[in-house]
Tab-separated table of C-alpha atoms in Angstrom:
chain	number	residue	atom	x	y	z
L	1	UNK	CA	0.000	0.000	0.000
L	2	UNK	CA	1.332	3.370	-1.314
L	3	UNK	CA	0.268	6.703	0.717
L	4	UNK	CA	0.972	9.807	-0.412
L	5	UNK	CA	0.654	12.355	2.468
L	6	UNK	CA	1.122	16.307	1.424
L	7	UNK	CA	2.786	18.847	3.876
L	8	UNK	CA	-0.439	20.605	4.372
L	9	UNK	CA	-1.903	17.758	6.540
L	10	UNK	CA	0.834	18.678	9.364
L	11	UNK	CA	-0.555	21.396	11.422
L	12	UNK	CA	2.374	24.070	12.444
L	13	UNK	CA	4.356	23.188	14.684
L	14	UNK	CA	3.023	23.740	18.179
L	15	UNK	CA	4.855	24.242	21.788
L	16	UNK	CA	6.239	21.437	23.323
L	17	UNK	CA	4.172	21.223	26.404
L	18	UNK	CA	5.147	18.271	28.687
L	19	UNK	CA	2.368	15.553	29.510
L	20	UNK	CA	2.857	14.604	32.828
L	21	UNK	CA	-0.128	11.679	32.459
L	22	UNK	CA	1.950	9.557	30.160
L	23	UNK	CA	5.388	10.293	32.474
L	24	UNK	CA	3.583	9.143	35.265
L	25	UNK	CA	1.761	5.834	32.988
L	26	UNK	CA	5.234	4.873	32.287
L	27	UNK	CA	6.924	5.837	35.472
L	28	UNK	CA	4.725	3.517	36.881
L	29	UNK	CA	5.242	0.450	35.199
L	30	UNK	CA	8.776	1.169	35.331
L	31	UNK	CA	8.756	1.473	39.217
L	32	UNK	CA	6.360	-2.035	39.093
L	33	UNK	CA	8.795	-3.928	36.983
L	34	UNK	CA	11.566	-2.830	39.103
L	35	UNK	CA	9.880	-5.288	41.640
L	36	UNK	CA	10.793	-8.300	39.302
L	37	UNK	CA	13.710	-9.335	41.629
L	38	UNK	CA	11.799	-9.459	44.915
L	39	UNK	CA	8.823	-11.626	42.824
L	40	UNK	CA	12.015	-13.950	40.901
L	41	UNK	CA	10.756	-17.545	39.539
L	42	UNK	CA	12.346	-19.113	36.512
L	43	UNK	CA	8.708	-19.998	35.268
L	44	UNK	CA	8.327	-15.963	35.431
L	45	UNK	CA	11.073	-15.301	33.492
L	46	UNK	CA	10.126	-17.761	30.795
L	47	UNK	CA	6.844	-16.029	31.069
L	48	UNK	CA	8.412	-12.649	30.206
L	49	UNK	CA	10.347	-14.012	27.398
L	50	UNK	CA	7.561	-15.742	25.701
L	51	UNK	CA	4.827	-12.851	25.770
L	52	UNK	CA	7.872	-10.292	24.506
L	53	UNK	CA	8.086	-12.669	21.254
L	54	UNK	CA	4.359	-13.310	20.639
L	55	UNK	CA	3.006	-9.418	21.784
L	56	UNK	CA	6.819	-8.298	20.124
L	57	UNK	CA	7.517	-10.210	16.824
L	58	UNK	CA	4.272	-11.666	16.229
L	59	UNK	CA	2.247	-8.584	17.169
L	60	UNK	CA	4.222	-5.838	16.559
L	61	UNK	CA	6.462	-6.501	13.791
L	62	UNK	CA	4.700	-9.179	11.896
L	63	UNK	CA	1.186	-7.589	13.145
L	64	UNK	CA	1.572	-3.636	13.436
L	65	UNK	CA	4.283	-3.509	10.939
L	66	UNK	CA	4.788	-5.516	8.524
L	67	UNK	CA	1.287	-6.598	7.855
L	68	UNK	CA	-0.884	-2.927	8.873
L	69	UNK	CA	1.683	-0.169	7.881
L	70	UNK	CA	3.236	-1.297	5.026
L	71	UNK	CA	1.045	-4.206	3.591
L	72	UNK	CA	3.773	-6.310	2.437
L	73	UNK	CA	1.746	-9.299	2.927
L	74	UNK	CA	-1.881	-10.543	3.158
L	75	UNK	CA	-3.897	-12.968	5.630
L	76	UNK	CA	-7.295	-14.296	6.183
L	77	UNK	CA	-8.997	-10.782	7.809
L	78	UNK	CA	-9.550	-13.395	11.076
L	79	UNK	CA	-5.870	-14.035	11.588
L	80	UNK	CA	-5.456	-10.248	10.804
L	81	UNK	CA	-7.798	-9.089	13.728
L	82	UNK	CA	-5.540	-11.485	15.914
L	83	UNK	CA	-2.459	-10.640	15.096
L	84	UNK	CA	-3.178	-6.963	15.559
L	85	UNK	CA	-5.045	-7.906	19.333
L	86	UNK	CA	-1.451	-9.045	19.800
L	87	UNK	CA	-0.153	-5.930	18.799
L	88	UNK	CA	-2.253	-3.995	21.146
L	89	UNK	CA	-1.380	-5.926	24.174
L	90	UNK	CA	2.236	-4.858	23.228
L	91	UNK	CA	0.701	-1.476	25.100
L	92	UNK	CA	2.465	0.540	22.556
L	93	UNK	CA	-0.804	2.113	21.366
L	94	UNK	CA	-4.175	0.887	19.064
L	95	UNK	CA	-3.704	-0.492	15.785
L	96	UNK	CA	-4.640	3.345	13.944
L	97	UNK	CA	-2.111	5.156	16.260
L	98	UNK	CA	0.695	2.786	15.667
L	99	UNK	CA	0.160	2.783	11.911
L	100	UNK	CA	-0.342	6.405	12.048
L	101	UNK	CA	2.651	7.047	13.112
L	102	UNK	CA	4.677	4.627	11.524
L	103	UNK	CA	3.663	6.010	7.751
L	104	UNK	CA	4.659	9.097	8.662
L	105	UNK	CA	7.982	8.527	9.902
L	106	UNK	CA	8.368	6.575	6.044
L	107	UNK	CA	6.947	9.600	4.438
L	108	UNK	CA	8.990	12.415	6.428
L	109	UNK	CA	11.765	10.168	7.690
L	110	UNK	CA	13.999	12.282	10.277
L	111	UNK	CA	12.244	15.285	9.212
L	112	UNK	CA	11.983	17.554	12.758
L	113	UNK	CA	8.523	18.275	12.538
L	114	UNK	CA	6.769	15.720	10.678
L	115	UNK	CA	8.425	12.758	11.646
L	116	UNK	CA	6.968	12.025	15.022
L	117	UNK	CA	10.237	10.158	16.677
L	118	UNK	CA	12.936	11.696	14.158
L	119	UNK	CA	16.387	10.809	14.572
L	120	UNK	CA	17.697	14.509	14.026
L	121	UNK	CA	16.301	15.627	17.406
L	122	UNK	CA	17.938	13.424	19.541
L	123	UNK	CA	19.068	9.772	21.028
L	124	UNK	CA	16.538	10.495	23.501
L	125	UNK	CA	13.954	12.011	21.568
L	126	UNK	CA	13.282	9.395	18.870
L	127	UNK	CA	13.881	6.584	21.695
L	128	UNK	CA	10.947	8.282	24.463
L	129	UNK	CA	10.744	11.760	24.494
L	130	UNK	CA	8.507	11.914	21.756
L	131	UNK	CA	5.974	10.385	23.756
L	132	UNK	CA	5.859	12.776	26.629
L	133	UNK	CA	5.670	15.724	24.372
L	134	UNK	CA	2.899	14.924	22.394
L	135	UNK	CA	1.792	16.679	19.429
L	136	UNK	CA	-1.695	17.072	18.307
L	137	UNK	CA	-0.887	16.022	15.060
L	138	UNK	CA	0.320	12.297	16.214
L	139	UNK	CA	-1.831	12.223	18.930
L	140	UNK	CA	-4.966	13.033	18.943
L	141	UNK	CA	-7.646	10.565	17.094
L	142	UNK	CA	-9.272	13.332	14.948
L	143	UNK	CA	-5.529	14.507	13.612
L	144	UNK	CA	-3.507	10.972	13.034
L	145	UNK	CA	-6.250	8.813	11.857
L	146	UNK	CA	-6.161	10.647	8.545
L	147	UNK	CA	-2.895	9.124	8.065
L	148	UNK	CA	-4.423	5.135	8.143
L	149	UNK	CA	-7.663	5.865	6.578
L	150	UNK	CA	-7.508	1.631	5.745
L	151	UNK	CA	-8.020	1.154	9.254
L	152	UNK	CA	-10.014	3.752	10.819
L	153	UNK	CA	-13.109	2.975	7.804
L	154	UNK	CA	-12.659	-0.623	9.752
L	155	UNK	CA	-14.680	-0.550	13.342
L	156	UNK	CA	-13.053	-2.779	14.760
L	157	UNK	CA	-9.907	-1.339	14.433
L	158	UNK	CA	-11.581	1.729	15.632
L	159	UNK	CA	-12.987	-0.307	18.764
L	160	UNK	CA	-9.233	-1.907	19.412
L	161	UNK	CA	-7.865	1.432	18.910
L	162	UNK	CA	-9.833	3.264	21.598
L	163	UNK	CA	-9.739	0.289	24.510
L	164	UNK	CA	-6.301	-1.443	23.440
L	165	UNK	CA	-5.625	-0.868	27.542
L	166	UNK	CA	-8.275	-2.778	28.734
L	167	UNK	CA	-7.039	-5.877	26.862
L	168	UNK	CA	-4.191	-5.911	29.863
L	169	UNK	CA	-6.948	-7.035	32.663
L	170	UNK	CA	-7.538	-10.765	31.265
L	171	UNK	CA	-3.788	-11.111	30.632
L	172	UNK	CA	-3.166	-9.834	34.025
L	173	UNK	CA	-5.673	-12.047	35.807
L	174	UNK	CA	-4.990	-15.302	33.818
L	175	UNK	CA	-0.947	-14.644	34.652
L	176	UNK	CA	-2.280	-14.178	38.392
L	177	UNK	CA	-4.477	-17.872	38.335
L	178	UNK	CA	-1.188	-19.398	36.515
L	179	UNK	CA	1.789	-18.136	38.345
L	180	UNK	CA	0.730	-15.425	41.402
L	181	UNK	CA	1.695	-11.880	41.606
L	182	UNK	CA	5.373	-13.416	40.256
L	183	UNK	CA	3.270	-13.507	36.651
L	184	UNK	CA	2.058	-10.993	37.046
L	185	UNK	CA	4.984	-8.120	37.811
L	186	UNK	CA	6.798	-10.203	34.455
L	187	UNK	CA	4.466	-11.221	32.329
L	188	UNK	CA	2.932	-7.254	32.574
L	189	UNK	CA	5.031	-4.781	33.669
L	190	UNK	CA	8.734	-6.000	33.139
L	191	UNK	CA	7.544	-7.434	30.201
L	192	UNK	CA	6.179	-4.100	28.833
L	193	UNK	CA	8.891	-2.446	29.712
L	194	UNK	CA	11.723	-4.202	28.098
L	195	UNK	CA	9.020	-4.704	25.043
L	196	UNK	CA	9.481	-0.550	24.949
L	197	UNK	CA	12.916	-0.420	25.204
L	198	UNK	CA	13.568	-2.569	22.022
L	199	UNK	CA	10.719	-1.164	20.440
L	200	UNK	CA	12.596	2.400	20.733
L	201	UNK	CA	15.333	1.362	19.910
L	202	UNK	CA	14.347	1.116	15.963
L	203	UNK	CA	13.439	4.904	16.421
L	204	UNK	CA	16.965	5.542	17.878
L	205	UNK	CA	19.867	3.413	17.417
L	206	UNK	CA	19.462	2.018	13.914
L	207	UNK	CA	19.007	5.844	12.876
L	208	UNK	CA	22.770	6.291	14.353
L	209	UNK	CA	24.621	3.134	14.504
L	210	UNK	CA	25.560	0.337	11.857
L	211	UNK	CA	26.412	0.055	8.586
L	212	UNK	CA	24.380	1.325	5.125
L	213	UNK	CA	23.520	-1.304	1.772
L	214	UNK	CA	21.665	1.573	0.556
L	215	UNK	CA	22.123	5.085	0.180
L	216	UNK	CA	18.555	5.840	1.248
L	217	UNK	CA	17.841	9.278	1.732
L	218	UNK	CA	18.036	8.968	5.696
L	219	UNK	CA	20.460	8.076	7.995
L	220	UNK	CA	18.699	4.164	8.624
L	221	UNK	CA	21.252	1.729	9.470
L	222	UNK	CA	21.411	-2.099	9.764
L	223	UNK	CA	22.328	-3.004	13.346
L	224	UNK	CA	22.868	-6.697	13.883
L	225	UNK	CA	21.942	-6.140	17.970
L	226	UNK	CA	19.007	-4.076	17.691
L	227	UNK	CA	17.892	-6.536	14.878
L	228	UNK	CA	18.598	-9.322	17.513
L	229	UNK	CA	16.189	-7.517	20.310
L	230	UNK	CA	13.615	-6.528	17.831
L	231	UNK	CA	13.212	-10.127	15.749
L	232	UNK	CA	15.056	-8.655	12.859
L	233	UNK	CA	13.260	-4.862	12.655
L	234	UNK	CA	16.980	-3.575	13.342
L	235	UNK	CA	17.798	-4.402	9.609
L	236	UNK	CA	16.211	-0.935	9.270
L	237	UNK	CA	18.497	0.163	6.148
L	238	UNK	CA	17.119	-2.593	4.400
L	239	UNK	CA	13.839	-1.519	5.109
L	240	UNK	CA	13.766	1.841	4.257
L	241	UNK	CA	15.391	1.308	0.823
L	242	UNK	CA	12.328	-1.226	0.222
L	243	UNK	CA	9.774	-0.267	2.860
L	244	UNK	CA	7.358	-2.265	1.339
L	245	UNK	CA	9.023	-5.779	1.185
L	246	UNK	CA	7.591	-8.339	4.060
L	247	UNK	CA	11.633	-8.875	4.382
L	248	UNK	CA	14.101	-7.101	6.169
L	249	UNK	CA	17.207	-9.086	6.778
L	250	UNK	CA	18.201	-9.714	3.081
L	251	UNK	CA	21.741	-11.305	3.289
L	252	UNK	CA	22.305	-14.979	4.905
L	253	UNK	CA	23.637	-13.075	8.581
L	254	UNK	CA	20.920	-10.794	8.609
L	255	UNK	CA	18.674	-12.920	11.030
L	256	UNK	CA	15.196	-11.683	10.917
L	257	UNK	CA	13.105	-13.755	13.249
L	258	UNK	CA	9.977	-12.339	12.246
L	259	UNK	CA	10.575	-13.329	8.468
L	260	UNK	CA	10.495	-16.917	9.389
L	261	UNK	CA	6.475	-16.437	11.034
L	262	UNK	CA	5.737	-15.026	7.589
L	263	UNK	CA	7.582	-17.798	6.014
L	264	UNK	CA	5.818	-20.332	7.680
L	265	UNK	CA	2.447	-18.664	6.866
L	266	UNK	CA	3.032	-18.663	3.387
L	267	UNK	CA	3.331	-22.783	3.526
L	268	UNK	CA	0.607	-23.564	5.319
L	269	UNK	CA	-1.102	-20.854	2.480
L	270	UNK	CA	-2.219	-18.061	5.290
L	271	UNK	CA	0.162	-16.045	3.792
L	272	UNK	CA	-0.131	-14.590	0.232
L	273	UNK	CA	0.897	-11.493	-2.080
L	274	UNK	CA	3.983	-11.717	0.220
L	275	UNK	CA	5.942	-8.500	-1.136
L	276	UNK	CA	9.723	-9.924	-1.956
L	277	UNK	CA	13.176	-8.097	-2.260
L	278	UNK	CA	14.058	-7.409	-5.808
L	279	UNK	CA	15.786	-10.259	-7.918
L	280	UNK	CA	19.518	-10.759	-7.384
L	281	UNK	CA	19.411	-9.504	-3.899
L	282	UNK	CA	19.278	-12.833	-2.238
């Protein structure tokens, strides 16, 4: 899917105003996960690990990413809607936020105003700050869901959109009947948090860091760490040469984790018009 978006859509830029809500959201579940080592179980930790991968890879980067922003690839609109519930439990915003946001860093990459998270402002901005001064434009429903008109015609995107929070009460009591509070402060809150962090760090790192196949006309970078932490999003040259291509890790080092779901759904034939890299680049 190709969106053209013209300058005109961007409101001027406005104040940075500081939103204390979202520092104390995330303050929060930062002081809760800090609790992790008084609640330690192994069963916890495995806990943790698993829910980054299927809320992070599956959700996120297969789900958010790969499948919503960019359509690289198509599935059955069931697995679709379940993927991008995934997503959402990821707590990094509804499906039409996300997406949102995500076109128009493609569109304006590193561009200071227009870009949400750009690189150009900052390690710190394009890793978190962004978030806690929030601009109507990204923000606010009416403003950002011009940018993903596919998904805001779609109510149920709408719905998941506006209560993507709630979705965190079932998780949080089934991890409480499985495991105890122990579940609970890692399968929620330290899991969130690290989720974040690697998250960000596609915003941040891989727009500093690493080394360039193609002279794109931003500073993206491949990063084999970052691509590590983030089920191969860090290949983030690769992707914005070819944006559009289900792929990111091209060469036979470039792990990308997430790749191999799509793989695998292409077999079993959930998977079609799966967007490829050019020919002679693998």
């Amino acid at each position: 899917m190709t969106l053209n978006f013209s300058s005109n859509q961007l409101e001027n830029p406005q104040p940075l105003r500081l939103h204390w809500v979202s520092v104390a959201f995330f303050g929060i579940i930062h002081g809760l996960a800090l609790l992790s080592p008084w609640f330690f179980s192994w069963g916890a930790v495995g806990v943790t690990v698993l829910l980054h991968w299927l809320f992070g890879s599956i959700g996120v980067c297969l789900g958010y990413h790969r499948l919503l922003s960019h359509r690289s690839f198509k599935v059955p609109k069931f697995l679709e809607y379940a993927i991008a519930i995934l997503g959402a439990l990821s707590i990094q915003g509804g499906p039409i936020f996300w997406v949102a946001g995500h076109r128009l860093h493609h569109a304006y990459t590193e561009d200071e105003e227009k870009d949400p998270y750009s690189a150009r402002k900052g390690f710190w901005w394009s890793h978190m700050l962004w978030i806690f001064y929030p601009r109507s434009d990204f923000f606010d429903y009416d403003c950002y869901q011009r940018f993903a008109p596919d998904l805001a015609r779609d109510p149920f995107y709408v719905w998941l959109n506006r209560y993507f929070l709630l979705l965190q009460i079932p998780v949080a009591l089934l991890l409480y009947a499985l495991g105890g509070w122990s579940f609970v402060i890692y399968g929620v809150f330290l899991r969130s948090v690290i989720l974040w962090h690697t998250t960000w760090l596609i915003n941040s790192v891989t727009h500093m860091w690493g080394y360039r196949t193609f002279e794109s006309d931003d500073n993206s970078r491949n990063l084999w760490w970052a691509a590590i932490l983030t089920y191969g999003e860090g290949w983030h040259n690769n992707h914005h040469a070819y944006p559009h291509v289900a792929r990111c890790g091209w060469r036979w080092w470039e792990i990308d984790i997430t790749w191999w779901m799509i793989k695998l759904l292409t077999i079993v034939g959930l998977a079609k018009n799966v967007n490829l890299p050019p020919s002679g680049y693998l």
